[in-house]
PDB file of C-alpha atoms and ligand atoms in Angstrom:
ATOM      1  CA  UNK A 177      18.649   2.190 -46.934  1.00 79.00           C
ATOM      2  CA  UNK A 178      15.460  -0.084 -47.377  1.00 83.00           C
ATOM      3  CA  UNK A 179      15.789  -0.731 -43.294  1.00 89.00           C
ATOM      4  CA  UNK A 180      16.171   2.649 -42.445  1.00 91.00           C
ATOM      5  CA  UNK A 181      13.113   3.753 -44.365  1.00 92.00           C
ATOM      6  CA  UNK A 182      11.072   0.871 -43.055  1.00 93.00           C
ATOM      7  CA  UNK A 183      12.517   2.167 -39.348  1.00 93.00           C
ATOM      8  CA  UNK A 184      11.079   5.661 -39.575  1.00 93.00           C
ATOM      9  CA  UNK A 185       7.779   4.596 -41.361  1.00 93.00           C
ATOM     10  CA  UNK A 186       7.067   2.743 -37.937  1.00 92.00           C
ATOM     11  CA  UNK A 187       8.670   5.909 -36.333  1.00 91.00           C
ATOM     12  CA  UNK A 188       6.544   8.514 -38.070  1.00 92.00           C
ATOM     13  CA  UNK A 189       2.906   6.193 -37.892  1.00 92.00           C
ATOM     14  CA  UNK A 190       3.057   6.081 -34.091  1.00 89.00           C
ATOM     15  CA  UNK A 191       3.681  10.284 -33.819  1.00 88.00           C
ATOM     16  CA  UNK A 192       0.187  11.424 -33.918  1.00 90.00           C
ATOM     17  CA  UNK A 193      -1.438   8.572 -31.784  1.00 90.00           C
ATOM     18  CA  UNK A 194      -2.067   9.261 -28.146  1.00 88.00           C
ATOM     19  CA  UNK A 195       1.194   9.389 -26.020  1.00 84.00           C
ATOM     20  CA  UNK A 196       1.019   6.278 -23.161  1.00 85.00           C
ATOM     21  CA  UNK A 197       3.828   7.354 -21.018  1.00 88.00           C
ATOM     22  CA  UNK A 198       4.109  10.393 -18.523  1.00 90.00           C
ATOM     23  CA  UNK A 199       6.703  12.974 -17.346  1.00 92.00           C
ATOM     24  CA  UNK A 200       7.186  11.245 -14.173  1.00 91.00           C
ATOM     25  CA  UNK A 201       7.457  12.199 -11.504  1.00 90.00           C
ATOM     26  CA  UNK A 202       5.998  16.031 -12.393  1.00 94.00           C
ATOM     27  CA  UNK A 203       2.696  13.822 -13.764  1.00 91.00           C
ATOM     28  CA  UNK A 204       1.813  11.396 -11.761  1.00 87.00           C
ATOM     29  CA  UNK A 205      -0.378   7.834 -12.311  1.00 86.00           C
ATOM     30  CA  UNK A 206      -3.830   7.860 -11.013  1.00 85.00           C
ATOM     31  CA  UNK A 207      -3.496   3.916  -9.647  1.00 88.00           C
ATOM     32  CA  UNK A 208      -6.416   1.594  -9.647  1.00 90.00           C
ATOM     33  CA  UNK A 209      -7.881   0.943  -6.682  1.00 90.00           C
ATOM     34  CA  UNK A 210      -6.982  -2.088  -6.167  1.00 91.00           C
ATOM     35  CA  UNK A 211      -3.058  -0.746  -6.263  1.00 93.00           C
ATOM     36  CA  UNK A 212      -0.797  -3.248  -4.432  1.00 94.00           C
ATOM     37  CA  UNK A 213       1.261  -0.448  -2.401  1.00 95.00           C
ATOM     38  CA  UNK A 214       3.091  -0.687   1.128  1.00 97.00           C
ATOM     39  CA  UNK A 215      -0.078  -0.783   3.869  1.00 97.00           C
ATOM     40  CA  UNK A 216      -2.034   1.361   6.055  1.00 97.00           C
ATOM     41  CA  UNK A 217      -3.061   0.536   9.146  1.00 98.00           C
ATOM     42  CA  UNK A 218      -5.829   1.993  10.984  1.00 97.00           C
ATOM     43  CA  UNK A 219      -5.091   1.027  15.115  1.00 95.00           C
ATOM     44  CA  UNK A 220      -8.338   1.583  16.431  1.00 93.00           C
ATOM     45  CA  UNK A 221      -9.710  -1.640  14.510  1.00 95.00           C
ATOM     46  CA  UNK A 222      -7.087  -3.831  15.510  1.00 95.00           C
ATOM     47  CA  UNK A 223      -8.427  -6.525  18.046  1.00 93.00           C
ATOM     48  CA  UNK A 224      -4.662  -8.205  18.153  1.00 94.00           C
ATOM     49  CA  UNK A 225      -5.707 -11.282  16.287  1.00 94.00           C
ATOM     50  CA  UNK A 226      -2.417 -12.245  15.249  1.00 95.00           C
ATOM     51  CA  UNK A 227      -3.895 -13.235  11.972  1.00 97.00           C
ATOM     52  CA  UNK A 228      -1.737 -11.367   9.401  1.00 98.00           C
ATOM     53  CA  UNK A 229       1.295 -12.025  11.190  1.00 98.00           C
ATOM     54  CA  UNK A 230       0.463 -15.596  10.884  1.00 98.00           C
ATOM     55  CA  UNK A 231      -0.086 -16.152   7.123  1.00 98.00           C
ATOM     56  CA  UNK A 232       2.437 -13.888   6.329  1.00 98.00           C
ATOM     57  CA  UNK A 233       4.653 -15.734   4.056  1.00 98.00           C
ATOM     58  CA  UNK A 234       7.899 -14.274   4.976  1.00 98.00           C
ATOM     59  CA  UNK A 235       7.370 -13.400   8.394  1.00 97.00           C
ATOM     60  CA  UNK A 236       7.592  -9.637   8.189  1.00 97.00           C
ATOM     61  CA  UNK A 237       4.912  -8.639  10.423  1.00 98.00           C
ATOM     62  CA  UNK A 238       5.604  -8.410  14.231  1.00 97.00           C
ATOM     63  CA  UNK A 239       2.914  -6.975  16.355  1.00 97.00           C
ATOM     64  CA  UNK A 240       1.975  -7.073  20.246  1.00 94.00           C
ATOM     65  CA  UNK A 241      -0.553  -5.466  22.269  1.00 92.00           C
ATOM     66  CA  UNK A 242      -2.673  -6.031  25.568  1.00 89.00           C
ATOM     67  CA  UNK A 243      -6.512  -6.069  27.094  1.00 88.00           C
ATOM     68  CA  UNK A 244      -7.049  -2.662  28.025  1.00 85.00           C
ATOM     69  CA  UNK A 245      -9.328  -1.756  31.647  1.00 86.00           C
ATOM     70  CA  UNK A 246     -12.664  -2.566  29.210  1.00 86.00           C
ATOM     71  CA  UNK A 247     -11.069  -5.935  28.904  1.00 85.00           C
ATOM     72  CA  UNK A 248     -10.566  -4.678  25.130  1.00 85.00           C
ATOM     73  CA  UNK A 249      -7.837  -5.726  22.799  1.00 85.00           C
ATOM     74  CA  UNK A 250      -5.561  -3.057  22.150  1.00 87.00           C
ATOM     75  CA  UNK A 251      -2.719  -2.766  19.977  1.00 93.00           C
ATOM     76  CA  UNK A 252       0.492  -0.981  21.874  1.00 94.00           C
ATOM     77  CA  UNK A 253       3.217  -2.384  18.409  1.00 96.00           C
ATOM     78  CA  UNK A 254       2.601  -3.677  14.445  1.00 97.00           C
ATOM     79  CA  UNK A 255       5.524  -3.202  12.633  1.00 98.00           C
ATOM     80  CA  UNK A 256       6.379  -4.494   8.680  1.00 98.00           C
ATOM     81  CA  UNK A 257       9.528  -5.082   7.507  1.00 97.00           C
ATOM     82  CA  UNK A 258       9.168  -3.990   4.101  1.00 97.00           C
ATOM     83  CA  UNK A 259      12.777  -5.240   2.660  1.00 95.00           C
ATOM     84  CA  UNK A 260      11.337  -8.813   2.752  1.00 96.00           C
ATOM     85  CA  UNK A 261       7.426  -7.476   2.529  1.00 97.00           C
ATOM     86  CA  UNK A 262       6.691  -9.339  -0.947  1.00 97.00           C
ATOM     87  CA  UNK A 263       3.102  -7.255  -1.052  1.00 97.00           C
ATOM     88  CA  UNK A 264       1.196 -10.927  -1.908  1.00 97.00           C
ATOM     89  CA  UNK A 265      -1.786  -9.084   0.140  1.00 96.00           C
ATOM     90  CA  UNK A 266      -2.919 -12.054   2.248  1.00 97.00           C
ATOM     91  CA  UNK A 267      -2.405 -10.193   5.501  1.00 98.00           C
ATOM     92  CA  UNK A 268      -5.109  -7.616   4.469  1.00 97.00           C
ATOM     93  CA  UNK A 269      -7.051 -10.930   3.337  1.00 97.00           C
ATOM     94  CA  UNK A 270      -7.017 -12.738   5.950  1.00 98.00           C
ATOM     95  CA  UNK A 271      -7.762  -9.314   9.005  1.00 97.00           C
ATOM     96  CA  UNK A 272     -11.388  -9.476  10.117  1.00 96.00           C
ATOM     97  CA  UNK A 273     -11.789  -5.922  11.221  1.00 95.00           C
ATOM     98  CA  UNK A 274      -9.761  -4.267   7.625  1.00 96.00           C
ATOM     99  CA  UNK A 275      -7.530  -2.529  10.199  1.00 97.00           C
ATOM    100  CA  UNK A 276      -4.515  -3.434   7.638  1.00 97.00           C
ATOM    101  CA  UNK A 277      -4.851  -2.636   4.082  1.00 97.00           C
ATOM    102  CA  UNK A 278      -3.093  -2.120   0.977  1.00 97.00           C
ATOM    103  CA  UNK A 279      -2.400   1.358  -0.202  1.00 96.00           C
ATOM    104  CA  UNK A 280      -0.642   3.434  -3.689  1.00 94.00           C
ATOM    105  CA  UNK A 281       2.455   4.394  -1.745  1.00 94.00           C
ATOM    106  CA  UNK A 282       5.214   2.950  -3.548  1.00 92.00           C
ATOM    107  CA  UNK A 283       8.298   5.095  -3.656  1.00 91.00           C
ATOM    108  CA  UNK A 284      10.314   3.272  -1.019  1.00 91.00           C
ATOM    109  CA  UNK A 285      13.678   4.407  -2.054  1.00 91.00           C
ATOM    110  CA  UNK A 286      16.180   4.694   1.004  1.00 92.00           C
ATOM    111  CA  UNK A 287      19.925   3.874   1.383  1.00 94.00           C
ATOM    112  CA  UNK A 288      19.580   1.636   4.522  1.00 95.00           C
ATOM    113  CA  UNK A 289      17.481  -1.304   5.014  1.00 93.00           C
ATOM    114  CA  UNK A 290      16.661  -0.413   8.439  1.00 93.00           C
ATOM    115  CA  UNK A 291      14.828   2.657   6.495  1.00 94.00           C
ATOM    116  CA  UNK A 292      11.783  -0.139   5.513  1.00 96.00           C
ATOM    117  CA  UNK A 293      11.070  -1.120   9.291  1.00 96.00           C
ATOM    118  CA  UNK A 294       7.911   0.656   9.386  1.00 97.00           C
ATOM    119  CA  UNK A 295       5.856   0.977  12.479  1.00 97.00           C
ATOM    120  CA  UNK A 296       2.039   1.378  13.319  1.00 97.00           C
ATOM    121  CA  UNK A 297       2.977   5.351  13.538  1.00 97.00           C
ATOM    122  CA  UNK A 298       4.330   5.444   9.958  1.00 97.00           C
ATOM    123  CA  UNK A 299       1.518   3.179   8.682  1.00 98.00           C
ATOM    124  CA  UNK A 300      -1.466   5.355  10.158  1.00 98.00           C
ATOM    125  CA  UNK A 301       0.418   8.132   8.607  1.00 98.00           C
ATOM    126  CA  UNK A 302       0.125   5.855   5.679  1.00 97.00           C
ATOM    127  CA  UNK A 303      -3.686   6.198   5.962  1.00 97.00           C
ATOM    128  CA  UNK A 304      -4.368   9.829   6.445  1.00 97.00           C
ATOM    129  CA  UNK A 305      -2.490  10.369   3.376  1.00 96.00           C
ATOM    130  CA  UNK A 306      -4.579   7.531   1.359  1.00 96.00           C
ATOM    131  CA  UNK A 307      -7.885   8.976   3.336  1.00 96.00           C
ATOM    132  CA  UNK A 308      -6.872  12.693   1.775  1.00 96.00           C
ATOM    133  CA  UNK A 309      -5.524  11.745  -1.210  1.00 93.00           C
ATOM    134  CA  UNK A 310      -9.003   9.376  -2.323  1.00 93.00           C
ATOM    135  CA  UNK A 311     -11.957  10.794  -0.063  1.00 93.00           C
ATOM    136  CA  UNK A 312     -14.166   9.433  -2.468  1.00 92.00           C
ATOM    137  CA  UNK A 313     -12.926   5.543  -1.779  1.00 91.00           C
ATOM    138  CA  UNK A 314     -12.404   5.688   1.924  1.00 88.00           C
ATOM    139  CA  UNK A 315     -16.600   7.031   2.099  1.00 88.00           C
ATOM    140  CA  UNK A 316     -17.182   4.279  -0.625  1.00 87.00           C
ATOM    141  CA  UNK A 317     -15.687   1.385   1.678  1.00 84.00           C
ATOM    142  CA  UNK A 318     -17.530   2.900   4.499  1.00 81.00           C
ATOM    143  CA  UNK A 319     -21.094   2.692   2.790  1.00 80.00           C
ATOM    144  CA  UNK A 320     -20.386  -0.526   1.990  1.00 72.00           C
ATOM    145  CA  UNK A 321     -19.459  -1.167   5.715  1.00 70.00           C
ATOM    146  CA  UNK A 322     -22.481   0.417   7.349  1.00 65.00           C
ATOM    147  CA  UNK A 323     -24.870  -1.517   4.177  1.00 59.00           C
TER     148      UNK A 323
HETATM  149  S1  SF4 B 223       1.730  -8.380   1.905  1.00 72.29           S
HETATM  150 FE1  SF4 B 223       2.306 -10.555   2.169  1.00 72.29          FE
HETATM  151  S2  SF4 B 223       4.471 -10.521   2.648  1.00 72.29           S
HETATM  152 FE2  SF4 B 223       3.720  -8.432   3.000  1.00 72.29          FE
HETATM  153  S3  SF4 B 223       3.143  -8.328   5.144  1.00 72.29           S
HETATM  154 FE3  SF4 B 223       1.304  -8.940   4.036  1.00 72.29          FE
HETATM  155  S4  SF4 B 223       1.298 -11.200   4.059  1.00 72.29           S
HETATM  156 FE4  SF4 B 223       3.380 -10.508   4.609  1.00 72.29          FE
HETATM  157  S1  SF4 B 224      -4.303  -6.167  11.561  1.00 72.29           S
HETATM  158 FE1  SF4 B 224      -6.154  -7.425  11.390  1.00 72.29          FE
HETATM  159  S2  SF4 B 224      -5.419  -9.542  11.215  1.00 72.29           S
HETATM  160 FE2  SF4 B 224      -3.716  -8.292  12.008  1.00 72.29          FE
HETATM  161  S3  SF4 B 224      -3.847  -8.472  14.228  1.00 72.29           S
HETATM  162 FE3  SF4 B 224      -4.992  -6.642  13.655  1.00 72.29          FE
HETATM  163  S4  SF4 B 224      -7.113  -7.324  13.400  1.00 72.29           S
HETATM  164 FE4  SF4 B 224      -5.838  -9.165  13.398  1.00 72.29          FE
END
């Protein structure tokens, strides 16, 4: 009897502080910026550096691309294998230009594992939806470029 009462004591002191959990997926998390997500990609900045691919710890990262008539690197493939993708975020490190970065899109589920073979198409989808879901941090990062 003691127990119980001690139980709902605990129970009934935590019911009228401020609830820390949400009716997910109808309310959904506003993630910090600095959100670990799958990527974006944006292929216009992409100079073909071979970089991310390189320190990519588990090799998920294939990419290929040629000089265009400007003699200007140009990026034709990038593809991530997300089922061995460990997000660690070096790649977006590591790029010069910050034509990969991370993003908040996380809900991955799929019954295949071909499913997480994303290519460039699906990650500069990736971006327009990061670039109209968070104007405010896309202009942000592009002050900061043009500074
Ligand atoms: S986040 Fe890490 S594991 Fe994933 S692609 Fe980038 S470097 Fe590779
Ligand atoms: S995404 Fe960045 S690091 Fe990777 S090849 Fe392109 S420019 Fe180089």
């Amino acid at each position: 009897m003691f127990g119980f009462l001690k139980g709902m004591s605990v129970t009934l002191s935590q019911l009228p502080k401020k609830k820390v959990t949400l009716q997910y997926p109808d309310v959904r998390p506003e993630w910090p910026e600095r959100f670990r997500g799958v990527h974006r990609f944006i292929p216009e900045l992409c100079i073909n550096c071979n970089q991310c691919a390189r320190i990519c710890p588990t090799d998920c990262i294939s990419l290929g691309g040629e000089r265009d008539a400007n003699k200007k690197m140009r990026i034709d493939t990038f593809d991530i294998n997300f089922d061995i993708c460990i997000l660690c975020d070096l790649c977006t490190e590591v790029c010069p230009t910050e034509a990969i970065l991370m993003s908040d899109t996380f809900e991955m589920a799929a019954e295949t594992r071909d499913s997480f073979y994303l290519d460039m198409n699906w990650l500069y989808e990736n971006q327009l939806r990061y670039e109209q879901n968070h104007p405010e941090r896309v202009q942000a990062a592009t002050a900061g470029d043009d500074a």
